[in-house]
Structure formats: C-alpha cells, structure tokens
PDB file of C-alpha atoms in Angstrom:
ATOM      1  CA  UNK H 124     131.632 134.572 120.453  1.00 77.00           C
ATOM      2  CA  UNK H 125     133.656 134.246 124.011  1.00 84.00           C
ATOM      3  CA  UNK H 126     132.140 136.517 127.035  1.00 90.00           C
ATOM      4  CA  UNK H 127     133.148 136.333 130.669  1.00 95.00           C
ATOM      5  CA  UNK H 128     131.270 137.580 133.571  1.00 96.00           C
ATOM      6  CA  UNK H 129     132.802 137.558 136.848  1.00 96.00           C
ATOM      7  CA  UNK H 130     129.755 137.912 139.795  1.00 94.00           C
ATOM      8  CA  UNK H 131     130.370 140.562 142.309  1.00 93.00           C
ATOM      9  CA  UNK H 132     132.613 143.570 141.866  1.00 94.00           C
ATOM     10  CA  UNK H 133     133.900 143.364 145.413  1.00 96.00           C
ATOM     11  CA  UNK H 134     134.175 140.816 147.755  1.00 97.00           C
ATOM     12  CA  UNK H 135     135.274 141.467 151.148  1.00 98.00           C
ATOM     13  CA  UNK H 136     136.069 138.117 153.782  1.00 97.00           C
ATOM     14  CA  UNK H 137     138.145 137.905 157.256  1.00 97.00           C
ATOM     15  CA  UNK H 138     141.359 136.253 157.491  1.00 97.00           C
ATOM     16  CA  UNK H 139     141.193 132.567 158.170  1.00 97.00           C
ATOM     17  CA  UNK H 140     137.805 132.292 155.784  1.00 98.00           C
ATOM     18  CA  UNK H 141     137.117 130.769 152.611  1.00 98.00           C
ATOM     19  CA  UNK H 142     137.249 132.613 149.580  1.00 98.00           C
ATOM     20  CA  UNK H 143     135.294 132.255 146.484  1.00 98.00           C
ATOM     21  CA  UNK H 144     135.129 134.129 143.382  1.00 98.00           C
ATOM     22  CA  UNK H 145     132.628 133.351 140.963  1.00 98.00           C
ATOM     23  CA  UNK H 146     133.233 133.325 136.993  1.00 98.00           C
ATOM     24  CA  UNK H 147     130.611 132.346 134.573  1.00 97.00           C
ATOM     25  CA  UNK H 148     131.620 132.102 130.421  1.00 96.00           C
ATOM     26  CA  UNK H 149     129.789 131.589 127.431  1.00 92.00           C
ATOM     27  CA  UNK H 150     131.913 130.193 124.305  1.00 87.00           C
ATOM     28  CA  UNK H 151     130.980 128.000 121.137  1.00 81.00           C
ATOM     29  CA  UNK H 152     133.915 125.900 121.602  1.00 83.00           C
ATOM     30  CA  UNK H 153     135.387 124.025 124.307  1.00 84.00           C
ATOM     31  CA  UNK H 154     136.786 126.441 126.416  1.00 89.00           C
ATOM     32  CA  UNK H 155     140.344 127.430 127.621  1.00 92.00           C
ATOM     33  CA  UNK H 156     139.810 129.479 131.166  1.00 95.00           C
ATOM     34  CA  UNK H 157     142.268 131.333 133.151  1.00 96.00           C
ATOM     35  CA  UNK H 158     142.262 133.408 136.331  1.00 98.00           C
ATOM     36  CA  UNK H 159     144.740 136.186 136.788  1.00 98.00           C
ATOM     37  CA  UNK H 160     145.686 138.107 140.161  1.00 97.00           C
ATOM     38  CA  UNK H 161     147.013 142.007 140.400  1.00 97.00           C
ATOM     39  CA  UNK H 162     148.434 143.171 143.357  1.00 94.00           C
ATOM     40  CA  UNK H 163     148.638 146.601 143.297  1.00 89.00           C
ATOM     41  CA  UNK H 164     150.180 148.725 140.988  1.00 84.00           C
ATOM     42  CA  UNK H 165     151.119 145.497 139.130  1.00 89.00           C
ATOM     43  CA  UNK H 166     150.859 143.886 136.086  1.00 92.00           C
ATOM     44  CA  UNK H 167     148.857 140.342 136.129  1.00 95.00           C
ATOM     45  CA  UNK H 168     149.834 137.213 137.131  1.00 95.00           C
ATOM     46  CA  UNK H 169     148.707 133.840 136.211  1.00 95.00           C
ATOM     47  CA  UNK H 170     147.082 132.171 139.013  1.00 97.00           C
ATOM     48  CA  UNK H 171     145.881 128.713 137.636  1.00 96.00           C
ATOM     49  CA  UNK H 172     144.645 127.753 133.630  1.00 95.00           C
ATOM     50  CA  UNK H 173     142.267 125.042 132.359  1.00 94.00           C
ATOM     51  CA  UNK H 174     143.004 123.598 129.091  1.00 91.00           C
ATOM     52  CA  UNK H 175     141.719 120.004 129.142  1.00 88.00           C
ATOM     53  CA  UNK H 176     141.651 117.136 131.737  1.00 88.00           C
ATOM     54  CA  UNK H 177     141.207 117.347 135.557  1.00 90.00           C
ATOM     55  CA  UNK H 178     138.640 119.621 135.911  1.00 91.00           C
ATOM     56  CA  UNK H 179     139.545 120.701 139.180  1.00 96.00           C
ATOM     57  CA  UNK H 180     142.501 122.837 138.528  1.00 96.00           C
ATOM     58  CA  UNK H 181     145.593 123.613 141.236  1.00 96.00           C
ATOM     59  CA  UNK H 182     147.478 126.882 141.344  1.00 95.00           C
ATOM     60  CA  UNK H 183     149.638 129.236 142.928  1.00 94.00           C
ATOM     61  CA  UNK H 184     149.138 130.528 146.424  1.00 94.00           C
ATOM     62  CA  UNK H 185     146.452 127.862 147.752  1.00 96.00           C
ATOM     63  CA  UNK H 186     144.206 128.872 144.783  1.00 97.00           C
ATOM     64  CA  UNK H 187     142.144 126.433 143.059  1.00 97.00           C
ATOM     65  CA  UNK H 188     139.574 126.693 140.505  1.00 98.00           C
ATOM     66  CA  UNK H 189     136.449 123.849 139.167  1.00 96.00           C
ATOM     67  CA  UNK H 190     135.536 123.744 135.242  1.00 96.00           C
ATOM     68  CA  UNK H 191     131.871 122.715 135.870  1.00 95.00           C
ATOM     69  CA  UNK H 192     130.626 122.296 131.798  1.00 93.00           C
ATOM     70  CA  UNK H 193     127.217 122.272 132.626  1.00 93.00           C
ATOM     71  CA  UNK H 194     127.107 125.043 134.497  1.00 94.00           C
ATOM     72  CA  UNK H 195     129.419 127.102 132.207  1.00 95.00           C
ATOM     73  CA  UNK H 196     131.189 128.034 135.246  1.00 96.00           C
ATOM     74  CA  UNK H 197     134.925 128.306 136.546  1.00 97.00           C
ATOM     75  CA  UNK H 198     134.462 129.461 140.251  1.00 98.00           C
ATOM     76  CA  UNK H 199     137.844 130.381 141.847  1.00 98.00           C
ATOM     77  CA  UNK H 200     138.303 129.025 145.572  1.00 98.00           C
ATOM     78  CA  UNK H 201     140.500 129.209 148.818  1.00 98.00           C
ATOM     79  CA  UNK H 202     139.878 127.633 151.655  1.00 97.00           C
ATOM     80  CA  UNK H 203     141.909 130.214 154.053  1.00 97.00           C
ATOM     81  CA  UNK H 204     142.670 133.633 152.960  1.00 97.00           C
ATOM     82  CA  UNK H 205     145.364 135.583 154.242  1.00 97.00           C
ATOM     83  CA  UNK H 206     146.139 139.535 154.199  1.00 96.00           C
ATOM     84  CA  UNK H 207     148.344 139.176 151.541  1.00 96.00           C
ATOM     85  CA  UNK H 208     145.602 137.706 149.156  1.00 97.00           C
ATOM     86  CA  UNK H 209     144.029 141.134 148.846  1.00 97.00           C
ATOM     87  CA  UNK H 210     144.047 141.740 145.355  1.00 97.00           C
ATOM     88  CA  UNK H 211     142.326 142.269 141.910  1.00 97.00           C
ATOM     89  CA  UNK H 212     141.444 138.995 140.396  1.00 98.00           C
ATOM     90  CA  UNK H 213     140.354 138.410 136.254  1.00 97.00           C
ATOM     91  CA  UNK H 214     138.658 135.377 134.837  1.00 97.00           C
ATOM     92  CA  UNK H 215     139.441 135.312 131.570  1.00 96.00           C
ATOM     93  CA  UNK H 216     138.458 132.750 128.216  1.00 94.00           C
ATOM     94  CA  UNK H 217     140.753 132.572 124.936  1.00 90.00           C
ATOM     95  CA  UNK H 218     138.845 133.359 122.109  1.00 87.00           C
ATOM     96  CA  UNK H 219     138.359 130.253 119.343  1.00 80.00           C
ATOM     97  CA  UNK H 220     140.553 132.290 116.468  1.00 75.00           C
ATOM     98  CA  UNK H 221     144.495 132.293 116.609  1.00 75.00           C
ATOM     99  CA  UNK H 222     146.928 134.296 118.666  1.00 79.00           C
ATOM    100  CA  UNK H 223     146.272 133.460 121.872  1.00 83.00           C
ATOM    101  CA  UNK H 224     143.523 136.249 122.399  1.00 89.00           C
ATOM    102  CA  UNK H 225     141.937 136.404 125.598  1.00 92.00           C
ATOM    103  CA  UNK H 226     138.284 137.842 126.573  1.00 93.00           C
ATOM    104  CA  UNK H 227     138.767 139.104 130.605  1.00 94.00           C
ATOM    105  CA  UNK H 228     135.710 139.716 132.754  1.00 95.00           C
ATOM    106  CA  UNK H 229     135.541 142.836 134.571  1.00 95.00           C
ATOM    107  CA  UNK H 230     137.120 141.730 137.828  1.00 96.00           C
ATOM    108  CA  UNK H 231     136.678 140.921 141.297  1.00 97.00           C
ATOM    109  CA  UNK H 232     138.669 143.060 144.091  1.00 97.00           C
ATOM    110  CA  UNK H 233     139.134 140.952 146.910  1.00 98.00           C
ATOM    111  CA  UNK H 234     139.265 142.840 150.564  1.00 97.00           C
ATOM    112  CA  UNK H 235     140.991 140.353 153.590  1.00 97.00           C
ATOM    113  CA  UNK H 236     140.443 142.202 156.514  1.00 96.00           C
ATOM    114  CA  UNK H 237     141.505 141.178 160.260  1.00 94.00           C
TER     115      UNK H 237
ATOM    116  CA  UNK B  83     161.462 133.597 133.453  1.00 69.00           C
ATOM    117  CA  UNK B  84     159.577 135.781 130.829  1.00 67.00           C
ATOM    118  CA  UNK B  85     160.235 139.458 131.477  1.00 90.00           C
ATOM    119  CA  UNK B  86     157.654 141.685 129.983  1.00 96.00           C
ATOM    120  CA  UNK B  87     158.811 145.846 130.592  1.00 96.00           C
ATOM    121  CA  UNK B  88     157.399 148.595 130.085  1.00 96.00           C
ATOM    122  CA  UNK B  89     158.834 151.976 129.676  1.00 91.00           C
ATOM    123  CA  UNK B  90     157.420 153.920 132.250  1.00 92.00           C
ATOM    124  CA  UNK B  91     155.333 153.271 135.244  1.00 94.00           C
ATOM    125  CA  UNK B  92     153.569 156.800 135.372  1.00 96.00           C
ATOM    126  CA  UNK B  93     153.326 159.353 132.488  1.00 97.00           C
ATOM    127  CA  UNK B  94     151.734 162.551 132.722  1.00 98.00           C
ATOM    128  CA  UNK B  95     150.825 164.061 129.578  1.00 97.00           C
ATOM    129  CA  UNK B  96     148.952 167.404 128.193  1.00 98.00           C
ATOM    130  CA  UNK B  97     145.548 167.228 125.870  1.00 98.00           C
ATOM    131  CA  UNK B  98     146.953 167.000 122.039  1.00 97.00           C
ATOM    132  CA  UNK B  99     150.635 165.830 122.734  1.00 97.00           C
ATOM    133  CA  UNK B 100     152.035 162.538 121.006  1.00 97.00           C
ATOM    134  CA  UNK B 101     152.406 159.717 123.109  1.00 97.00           C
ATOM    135  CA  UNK B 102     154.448 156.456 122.858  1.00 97.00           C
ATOM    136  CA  UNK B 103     154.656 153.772 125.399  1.00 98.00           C
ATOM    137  CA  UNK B 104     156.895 151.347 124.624  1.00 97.00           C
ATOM    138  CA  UNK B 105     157.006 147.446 125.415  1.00 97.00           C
ATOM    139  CA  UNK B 106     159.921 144.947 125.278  1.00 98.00           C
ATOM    140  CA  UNK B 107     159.472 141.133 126.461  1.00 96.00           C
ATOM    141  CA  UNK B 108     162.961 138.831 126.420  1.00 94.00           C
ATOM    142  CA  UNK B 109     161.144 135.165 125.345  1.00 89.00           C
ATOM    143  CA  UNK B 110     161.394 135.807 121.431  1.00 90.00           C
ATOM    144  CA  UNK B 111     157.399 135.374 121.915  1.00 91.00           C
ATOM    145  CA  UNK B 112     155.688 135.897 118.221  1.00 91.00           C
ATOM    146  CA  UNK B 113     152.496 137.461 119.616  1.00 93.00           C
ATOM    147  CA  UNK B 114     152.389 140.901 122.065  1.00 96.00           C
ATOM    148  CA  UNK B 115     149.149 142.925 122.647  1.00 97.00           C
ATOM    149  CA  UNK B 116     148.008 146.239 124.002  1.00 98.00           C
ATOM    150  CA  UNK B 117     145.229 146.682 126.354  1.00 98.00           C
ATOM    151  CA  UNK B 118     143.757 149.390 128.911  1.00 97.00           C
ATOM    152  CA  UNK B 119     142.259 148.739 132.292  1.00 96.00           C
ATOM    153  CA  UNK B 120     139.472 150.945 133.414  1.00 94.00           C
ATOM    154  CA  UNK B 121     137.496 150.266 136.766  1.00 90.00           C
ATOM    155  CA  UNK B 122     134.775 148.232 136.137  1.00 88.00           C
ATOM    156  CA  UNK B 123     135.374 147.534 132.371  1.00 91.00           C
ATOM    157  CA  UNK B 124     138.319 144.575 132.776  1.00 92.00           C
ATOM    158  CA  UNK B 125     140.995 144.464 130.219  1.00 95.00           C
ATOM    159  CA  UNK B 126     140.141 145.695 126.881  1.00 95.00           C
ATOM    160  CA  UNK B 127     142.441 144.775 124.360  1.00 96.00           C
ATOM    161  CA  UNK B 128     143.680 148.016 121.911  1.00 97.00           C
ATOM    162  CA  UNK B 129     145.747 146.100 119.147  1.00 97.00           C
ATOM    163  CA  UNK B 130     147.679 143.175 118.939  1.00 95.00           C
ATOM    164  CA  UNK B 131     150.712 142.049 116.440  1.00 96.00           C
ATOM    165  CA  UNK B 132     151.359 138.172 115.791  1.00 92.00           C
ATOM    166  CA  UNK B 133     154.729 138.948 113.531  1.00 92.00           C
ATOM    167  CA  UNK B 134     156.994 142.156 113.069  1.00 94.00           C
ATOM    168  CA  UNK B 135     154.893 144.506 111.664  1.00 93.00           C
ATOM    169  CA  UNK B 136     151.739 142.811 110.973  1.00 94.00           C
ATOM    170  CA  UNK B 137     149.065 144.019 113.464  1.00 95.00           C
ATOM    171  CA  UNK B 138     145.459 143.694 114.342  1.00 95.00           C
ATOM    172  CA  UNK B 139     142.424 145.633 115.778  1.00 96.00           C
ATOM    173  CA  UNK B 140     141.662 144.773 119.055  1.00 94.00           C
ATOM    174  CA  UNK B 141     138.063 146.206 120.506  1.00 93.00           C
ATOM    175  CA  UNK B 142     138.621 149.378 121.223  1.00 96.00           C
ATOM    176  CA  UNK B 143     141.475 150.815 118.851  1.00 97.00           C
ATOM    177  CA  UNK B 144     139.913 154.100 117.780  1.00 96.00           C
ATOM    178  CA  UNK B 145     142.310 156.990 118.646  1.00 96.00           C
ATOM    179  CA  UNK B 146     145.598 154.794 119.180  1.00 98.00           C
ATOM    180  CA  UNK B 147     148.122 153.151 116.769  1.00 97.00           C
ATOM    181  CA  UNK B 148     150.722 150.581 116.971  1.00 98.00           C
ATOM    182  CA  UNK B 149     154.111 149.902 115.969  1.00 97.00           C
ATOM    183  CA  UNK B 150     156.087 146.756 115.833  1.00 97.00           C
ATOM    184  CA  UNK B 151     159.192 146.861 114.046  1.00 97.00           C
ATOM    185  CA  UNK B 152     161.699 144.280 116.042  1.00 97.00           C
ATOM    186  CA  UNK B 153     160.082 140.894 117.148  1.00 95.00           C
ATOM    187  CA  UNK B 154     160.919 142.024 120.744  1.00 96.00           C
ATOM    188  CA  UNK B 155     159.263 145.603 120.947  1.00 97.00           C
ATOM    189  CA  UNK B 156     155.800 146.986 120.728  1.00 98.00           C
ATOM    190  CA  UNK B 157     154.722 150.263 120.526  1.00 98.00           C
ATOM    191  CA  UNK B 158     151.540 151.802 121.206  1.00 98.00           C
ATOM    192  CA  UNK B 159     150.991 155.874 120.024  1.00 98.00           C
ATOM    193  CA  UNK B 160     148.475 158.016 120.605  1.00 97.00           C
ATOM    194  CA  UNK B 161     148.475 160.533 118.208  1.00 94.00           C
ATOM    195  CA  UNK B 162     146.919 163.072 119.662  1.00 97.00           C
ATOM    196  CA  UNK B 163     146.218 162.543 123.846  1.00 97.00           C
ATOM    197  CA  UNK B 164     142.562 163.069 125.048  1.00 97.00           C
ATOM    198  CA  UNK B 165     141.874 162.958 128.490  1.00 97.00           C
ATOM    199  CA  UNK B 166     139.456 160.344 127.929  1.00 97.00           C
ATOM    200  CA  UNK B 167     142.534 158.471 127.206  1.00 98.00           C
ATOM    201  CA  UNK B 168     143.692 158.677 131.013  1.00 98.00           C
ATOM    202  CA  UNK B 169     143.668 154.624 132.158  1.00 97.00           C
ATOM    203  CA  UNK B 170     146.288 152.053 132.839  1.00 96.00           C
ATOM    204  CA  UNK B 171     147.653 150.383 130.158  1.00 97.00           C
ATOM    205  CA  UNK B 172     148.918 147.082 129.720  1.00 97.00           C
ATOM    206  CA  UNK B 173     151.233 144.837 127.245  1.00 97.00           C
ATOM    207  CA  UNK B 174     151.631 141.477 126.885  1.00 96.00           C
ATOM    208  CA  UNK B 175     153.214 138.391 125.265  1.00 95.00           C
ATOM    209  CA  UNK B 176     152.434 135.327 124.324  1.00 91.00           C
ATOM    210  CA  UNK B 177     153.737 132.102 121.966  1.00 82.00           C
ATOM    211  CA  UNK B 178     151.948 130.084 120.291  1.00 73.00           C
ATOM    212  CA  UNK B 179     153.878 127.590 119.575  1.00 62.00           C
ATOM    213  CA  UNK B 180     153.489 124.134 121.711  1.00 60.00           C
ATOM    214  CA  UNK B 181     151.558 126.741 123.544  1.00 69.00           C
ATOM    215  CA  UNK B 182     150.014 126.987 127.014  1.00 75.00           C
ATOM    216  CA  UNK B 183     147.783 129.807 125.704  1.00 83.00           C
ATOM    217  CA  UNK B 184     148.198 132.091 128.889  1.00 88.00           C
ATOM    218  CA  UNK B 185     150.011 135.902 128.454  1.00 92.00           C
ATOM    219  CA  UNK B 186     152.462 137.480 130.171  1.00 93.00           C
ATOM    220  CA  UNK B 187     152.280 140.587 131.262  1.00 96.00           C
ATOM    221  CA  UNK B 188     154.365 143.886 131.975  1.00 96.00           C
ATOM    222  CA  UNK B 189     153.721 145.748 135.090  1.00 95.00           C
ATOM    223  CA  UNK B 190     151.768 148.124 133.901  1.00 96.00           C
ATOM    224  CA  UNK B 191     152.163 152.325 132.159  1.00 97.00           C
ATOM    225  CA  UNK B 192     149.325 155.105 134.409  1.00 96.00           C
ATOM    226  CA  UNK B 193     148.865 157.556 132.056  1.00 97.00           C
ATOM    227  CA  UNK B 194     146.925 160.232 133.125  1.00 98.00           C
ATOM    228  CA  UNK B 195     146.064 163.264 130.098  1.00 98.00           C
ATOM    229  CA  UNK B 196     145.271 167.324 131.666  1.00 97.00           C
TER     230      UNK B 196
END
C-alpha cells in the first residue's frame, strides 16, 4: 500500500529565502508523485508531477521538485520565495489500482513573511 | 481549461437535515471523487465513481452517499448532518485515458453542521 508523509506541519521563511518542503512515500510500485498548492479558500492546484524520466521535475511558479529512489523522497524546492507563495502545499502518490486514486499527505502550510 | 464547480462555497446546515453538494466538471472526464479536508488529516477521499452510476468506497465513507447519474455531475449526500461532519469538502476529476494521472479540482464547499 501507498502512504505519504509530508515533514513539518508549518514552515515559516523570509522573502528572498529558499524554500523547501519535505515529502517522504512508501509504495510497492514505481511511484507516480505530485505536489499540489491551495491558496486560500481554494481548491488545489497542480504544482509539478513525476511520472517517469528526469528526475528532477520543473513546475509552475519557480517550483521544482527531486525523485530521489533511494531515499523514497520527493522534496519540493524554491530557491526565492515571495509573499504570494504563502500557501497550503500536498504531496501526494497515486495508488497502484485504477482510477487515478491519489494518497495526499497531511500538508505543509507555508508562512513568507517580510 | 478543465473547470471543476461546485455548488456552493459555504453551507450552513442544522444537526439531522439532508444535505447535497453537488459537482459538475466540463472535460467529459470518466472518473470524479469526493474528499474532505480536515487540519492536520490531508485529503481523505469519501467515494469515488469511474462511470455513471458505478461508485466506490473511498476511506472514510461511513455516514455519506453518492450519486452519479450524468457523466458530468457528482453528488455527494449526507443523509442525516452531524456536526462531526463540519469540514471542507472537495471534488475532483480525472481521465484516464492517455492519462497524466493528476486531478482537477473544484474550489472547494465549507460546510459547517449546528
């Protein structure tokens, strides 16, 4: 079975720093990893997917995230956050049946402050 | 650009009152699922449907039901509110055909139960 746990319930970093937000998953199969962003009082957005290939993965907004197999990690990084980054961010794995299920860690709400 | 709505944004509702929240995406996607977002606890998925009415258990479906009779709507009823059943919830689609795996979601229905 698929699990994701996502390290640190809050993060908070100044403007200008680097952000990271850690994601750790345990799955049986070869994995297919996502991160997800909510802005507030908003449904989720995809931020960046890994499916195969590059394991170093580009997204939206300056976001990028590393599939690191042997560590069974999928860290999400930015190397300058900005105020409007502040947000609710979700790792989440697809389960290894049909449908396009996905198992979502308990999040990480990012703080930017000045 | 797939549009996933949801009927309301906030719903206030008594303890013991029927309640349907209702879900409509415009991609034709085969798959749509339910979830609710509690601090702390991620997404948990409620039900899911892969086909007009054919539907699935998600993890936590105990008090709620589901209704999918047009490939474009999704219903999800609670049959008789609990104020335990105060959260966010959450509905989204996905294809799986040729698929990219991720969901799309709407923005989102606060229920709160007095």
């Amino acid at each position: 079975a698929q699990s994701v746990t996502q390290l640190g319930s809050h993060v908070s970093v100044s403007e200008g720093a680097l952000v990271l937000l850690r994601c750790n998953y345990s799955s049986s199969v070869p994995p297919y990893l996502f991160w997800y962003v909510q802005y507030p009082n908003q449904g989720l957005q995809l931020l960046l997917k890994y499916l195969s290939g590059s394991t170093l993965v580009k997204g939206i907004n300056g976001f990028e995230a590393e599939f690191k197999k042997s560590e069974t990690s999928f860290h999400l990084t930015k190397p300058s956050a900005h105020m409007s980054d502040a947000a609710e961010y979700f790792c989440a794995v697809k389960t290894s049946g049909g449908y396009n299920k996905l198992i979502f860690g308990a999040g990480t709400r990012l703080a930017v402050h000045p | 650009d797939v549009k996933v709505t949801q009927s309301s944004r906030y719903l206030v509702k008594r303890t013991g009152e029927k309640v349907f929240l209702e879900c409509v995406q415009d991609m034709d996607h085969e798959n749509m699922f339910w979830y609710r977002q509690d601090p702390g606890l991620g997404l948990r998925l409620i039900y899911f449907s892969y086909d007009v009415k054919m539907k699935e258990k998600g993890d936590i479906p105990e008090g709620y039901s589901v209704s999918r009779e047009k490939k474009e709507r999704f219903s999800l009823i609670l049959e008789s509110a609990s104020t335990n059943q105060t959260s966010m919830y959450l509905c989204a689609s996905s294809t799986p055909s040729g698929s990219t795996y991720e969901q799309y979601f709407g923005p989102g229905t606060r229920l709160t139960v007095t």
